[in-house]
Amino acid sequence: MKLTFSLVFLHILMISLWASAFPVIQIGLESFSPQHLAFVRLSIASVVLLVIAIATRMRLPDIKDIPLLLALGFLGFTVYHTALNIGEKTVSAGIASLLISTTPIFSSLLAIFLFQEEFGKRKWIGSAVSLAGIVLLTFSKENFVHSVNGILLVLLAALAESVYIVCQKNLLKKYGFLSFVTYSIWGATISMLVFLPGLETELAYISVRSAISVIYLGLFPTVIPYMVLAYLTSRIGSAEAAISLYLTPALSFFLAWLLLKDIPSVAAIVGSIITLCGVLLTHSKRRAVVKKTRFTIQR
């Protein structure tokens, strides 16, 4: 599909908001635990979406779809945000965004099992290159154990996000991007109520800087990019929509330097470049296959 001005604008908006989330998360972690930060972020987003749902008279989901909506919300929001937040305790914002950009690789692997797509030689090579870059990123940190734990958690977030993206198509078609994202975030927020105990203590001592960060996270990177991603997925497919993730790390590294004075090491920069090259190589010949698969599903 030919990219129009509106589609290009939506890609830029999604990239900018998602890139800003990674350094802002680290600001929020100054006052919140990773679990509480995710819970408050999703709670703010849920309230905003509740207002939108009432204003638009949003229909309720069919009972038969609720289990899948809850499952996708749990993976795409609960697991994603919790794992990412914990990972960012030991992984820099720029590297975290780079690791999340491996989501299309996981999506390609999932497509083998879900849609019987071909995973050719180029994609296997690209995956191996990305893995080599991730290994280099791991050894770029002085505290090796913390680095491994953080990287694995961020990769878990990427895997959860890839499942969310790949498996949302039928529900997107049925409910539309606004309703689907709303149901997903509500379901994720409900599942995070287990983290409610202890939140009042953190709120009592929250800094102004962290308060602004969590409000920003709840209002902007949580709601808007997911709606844009869902809309783009419905228009151009999951693989083409996810390609925006390739550009997110560069902006995240810049914002991390601007907001946190976080300067990556030479090894981290080299590892990041290798990982991103692997992701690009994996995705480079996916377009024709994805279009064929999408046509088959729609029939």
PDB file of C-alpha atoms in Angstrom, residues 100-209:
ATOM      1  CA  ILE A 100      12.248  -3.822  21.878  1.00  0.00           C
ATOM      2  CA  SER A 101      12.933  -3.224  18.181  1.00  0.00           C
ATOM      3  CA  THR A 102      13.532  -6.988  17.873  1.00  0.00           C
ATOM      4  CA  THR A 103       9.747  -7.413  18.094  1.00  0.00           C
ATOM      5  CA  PRO A 104       9.452  -7.971  14.294  1.00  0.00           C
ATOM      6  CA  ILE A 105      11.857 -10.925  14.588  1.00  0.00           C
ATOM      7  CA  PHE A 106       9.627 -12.540  17.183  1.00  0.00           C
ATOM      8  CA  SER A 107       6.635 -11.687  14.998  1.00  0.00           C
ATOM      9  CA  SER A 108       8.254 -13.460  12.056  1.00  0.00           C
ATOM     10  CA  LEU A 109       8.950 -16.546  14.153  1.00  0.00           C
ATOM     11  CA  LEU A 110       5.376 -16.564  15.429  1.00  0.00           C
ATOM     12  CA  ALA A 111       4.120 -16.286  11.853  1.00  0.00           C
ATOM     13  CA  ILE A 112       5.779 -19.632  11.081  1.00  0.00           C
ATOM     14  CA  PHE A 113       3.621 -21.403  13.639  1.00  0.00           C
ATOM     15  CA  LEU A 114       0.431 -19.368  13.328  1.00  0.00           C
ATOM     16  CA  PHE A 115       0.260 -18.646   9.591  1.00  0.00           C
ATOM     17  CA  GLN A 116       2.731 -21.175   8.116  1.00  0.00           C
ATOM     18  CA  GLU A 117       4.784 -18.346   6.652  1.00  0.00           C
ATOM     19  CA  GLU A 118       8.165 -19.056   5.132  1.00  0.00           C
ATOM     20  CA  PHE A 119      11.196 -18.145   7.253  1.00  0.00           C
ATOM     21  CA  GLY A 120      13.976 -18.054   4.691  1.00  0.00           C
ATOM     22  CA  LYS A 121      17.743 -18.097   4.919  1.00  0.00           C
ATOM     23  CA  ARG A 122      18.007 -14.310   5.057  1.00  0.00           C
ATOM     24  CA  LYS A 123      15.753 -14.170   8.105  1.00  0.00           C
ATOM     25  CA  TRP A 124      17.730 -16.851   9.938  1.00  0.00           C
ATOM     26  CA  ILE A 125      20.942 -14.955   9.215  1.00  0.00           C
ATOM     27  CA  GLY A 126      19.351 -11.707  10.386  1.00  0.00           C
ATOM     28  CA  SER A 127      18.196 -13.340  13.601  1.00  0.00           C
ATOM     29  CA  ALA A 128      21.717 -14.675  14.232  1.00  0.00           C
ATOM     30  CA  VAL A 129      23.209 -11.216  13.615  1.00  0.00           C
ATOM     31  CA  SER A 130      20.752  -9.662  16.064  1.00  0.00           C
ATOM     32  CA  LEU A 131      21.610 -12.304  18.645  1.00  0.00           C
ATOM     33  CA  ALA A 132      25.316 -11.482  18.235  1.00  0.00           C
ATOM     34  CA  GLY A 133      24.545  -7.812  18.805  1.00  0.00           C
ATOM     35  CA  ILE A 134      22.532  -8.619  21.923  1.00  0.00           C
ATOM     36  CA  VAL A 135      25.441 -10.687  23.287  1.00  0.00           C
ATOM     37  CA  LEU A 136      27.771  -7.730  22.731  1.00  0.00           C
ATOM     38  CA  LEU A 137      25.295  -5.456  24.506  1.00  0.00           C
ATOM     39  CA  THR A 138      25.288  -7.875  27.426  1.00  0.00           C
ATOM     40  CA  PHE A 139      29.071  -7.705  27.823  1.00  0.00           C
ATOM     41  CA  SER A 140      29.097  -3.907  27.443  1.00  0.00           C
ATOM     42  CA  LYS A 141      27.907  -3.581  31.054  1.00  0.00           C
ATOM     43  CA  GLU A 142      30.243  -3.920  34.033  1.00  0.00           C
ATOM     44  CA  ASN A 143      27.692  -5.819  36.114  1.00  0.00           C
ATOM     45  CA  PHE A 144      27.259  -8.866  33.893  1.00  0.00           C
ATOM     46  CA  VAL A 145      24.576 -10.619  35.971  1.00  0.00           C
ATOM     47  CA  HIS A 146      22.349  -7.547  36.207  1.00  0.00           C
ATOM     48  CA  SER A 147      22.905  -6.889  32.504  1.00  0.00           C
ATOM     49  CA  VAL A 148      21.792 -10.394  31.518  1.00  0.00           C
ATOM     50  CA  ASN A 149      18.714 -10.244  33.743  1.00  0.00           C
ATOM     51  CA  GLY A 150      17.710  -6.834  32.423  1.00  0.00           C
ATOM     52  CA  ILE A 151      18.229  -7.767  28.778  1.00  0.00           C
ATOM     53  CA  LEU A 152      16.261 -11.001  29.145  1.00  0.00           C
ATOM     54  CA  LEU A 153      13.364  -9.126  30.742  1.00  0.00           C
ATOM     55  CA  VAL A 154      13.289  -6.524  27.969  1.00  0.00           C
ATOM     56  CA  LEU A 155      13.374  -9.332  25.395  1.00  0.00           C
ATOM     57  CA  LEU A 156      10.457 -10.947  27.241  1.00  0.00           C
ATOM     58  CA  ALA A 157       8.604  -7.650  26.820  1.00  0.00           C
ATOM     59  CA  ALA A 158       9.391  -7.706  23.087  1.00  0.00           C
ATOM     60  CA  LEU A 159       8.107 -11.273  22.796  1.00  0.00           C
ATOM     61  CA  ALA A 160       4.880 -10.411  24.622  1.00  0.00           C
ATOM     62  CA  GLU A 161       4.384  -7.396  22.366  1.00  0.00           C
ATOM     63  CA  SER A 162       4.905  -9.489  19.239  1.00  0.00           C
ATOM     64  CA  VAL A 163       2.176 -11.918  20.318  1.00  0.00           C
ATOM     65  CA  TYR A 164      -0.132  -8.960  20.953  1.00  0.00           C
ATOM     66  CA  ILE A 165       0.535  -7.512  17.493  1.00  0.00           C
ATOM     67  CA  VAL A 166       0.280 -10.774  15.546  1.00  0.00           C
ATOM     68  CA  CYS A 167      -2.867 -12.072  17.271  1.00  0.00           C
ATOM     69  CA  GLN A 168      -4.937  -8.888  17.280  1.00  0.00           C
ATOM     70  CA  LYS A 169      -6.039  -8.853  13.633  1.00  0.00           C
ATOM     71  CA  ASN A 170      -9.437 -10.565  13.902  1.00  0.00           C
ATOM     72  CA  LEU A 171     -10.472  -8.577  16.971  1.00  0.00           C
ATOM     73  CA  LEU A 172      -9.297  -5.378  15.294  1.00  0.00           C
ATOM     74  CA  LYS A 173     -11.485  -6.131  12.307  1.00  0.00           C
ATOM     75  CA  LYS A 174     -14.486  -6.819  14.537  1.00  0.00           C
ATOM     76  CA  TYR A 175     -14.252  -3.951  17.047  1.00  0.00           C
ATOM     77  CA  GLY A 176     -12.088  -1.304  15.414  1.00  0.00           C
ATOM     78  CA  PHE A 177      -8.814   0.092  16.731  1.00  0.00           C
ATOM     79  CA  LEU A 178     -10.290   2.377  19.434  1.00  0.00           C
ATOM     80  CA  SER A 179     -12.459  -0.255  21.096  1.00  0.00           C
ATOM     81  CA  PHE A 180      -9.829  -2.971  20.825  1.00  0.00           C
ATOM     82  CA  VAL A 181      -7.096  -0.895  22.473  1.00  0.00           C
ATOM     83  CA  THR A 182      -9.548   0.224  25.158  1.00  0.00           C
ATOM     84  CA  TYR A 183     -10.564  -3.332  26.032  1.00  0.00           C
ATOM     85  CA  SER A 184      -6.928  -4.454  26.069  1.00  0.00           C
ATOM     86  CA  ILE A 185      -5.797  -1.706  28.441  1.00  0.00           C
ATOM     87  CA  TRP A 186      -8.780  -2.206  30.743  1.00  0.00           C
ATOM     88  CA  GLY A 187      -8.063  -5.922  30.913  1.00  0.00           C
ATOM     89  CA  ALA A 188      -4.397  -5.274  31.658  1.00  0.00           C
ATOM     90  CA  THR A 189      -5.254  -2.779  34.397  1.00  0.00           C
ATOM     91  CA  ILE A 190      -7.578  -5.280  36.075  1.00  0.00           C
ATOM     92  CA  SER A 191      -4.840  -7.916  36.071  1.00  0.00           C
ATOM     93  CA  MET A 192      -2.449  -5.429  37.700  1.00  0.00           C
ATOM     94  CA  LEU A 193      -4.673  -4.821  40.729  1.00  0.00           C
ATOM     95  CA  VAL A 194      -2.533  -7.429  42.493  1.00  0.00           C
ATOM     96  CA  PHE A 195       0.172  -4.754  42.699  1.00  0.00           C
ATOM     97  CA  LEU A 196      -2.074  -2.248  44.500  1.00  0.00           C
ATOM     98  CA  PRO A 197      -0.714  -2.940  48.037  1.00  0.00           C
ATOM     99  CA  GLY A 198       2.119  -0.582  48.925  1.00  0.00           C
ATOM    100  CA  LEU A 199       1.282   1.976  46.256  1.00  0.00           C
ATOM    101  CA  GLU A 200       0.023   4.519  48.797  1.00  0.00           C
ATOM    102  CA  THR A 201       3.473   4.659  50.414  1.00  0.00           C
ATOM    103  CA  GLU A 202       5.172   5.482  47.130  1.00  0.00           C
ATOM    104  CA  LEU A 203       2.544   8.087  46.246  1.00  0.00           C
ATOM    105  CA  ALA A 204       3.139   9.808  49.602  1.00  0.00           C
ATOM    106  CA  TYR A 205       6.816  10.402  48.781  1.00  0.00           C
ATOM    107  CA  ILE A 206       6.645  10.843  45.018  1.00  0.00           C
ATOM    108  CA  SER A 207       8.811  13.584  43.529  1.00  0.00           C
ATOM    109  CA  VAL A 208       7.393  16.202  41.181  1.00  0.00           C
ATOM    110  CA  ARG A 209       9.676  14.891  38.441  1.00  0.00           C
TER     111      ARG A 209
END
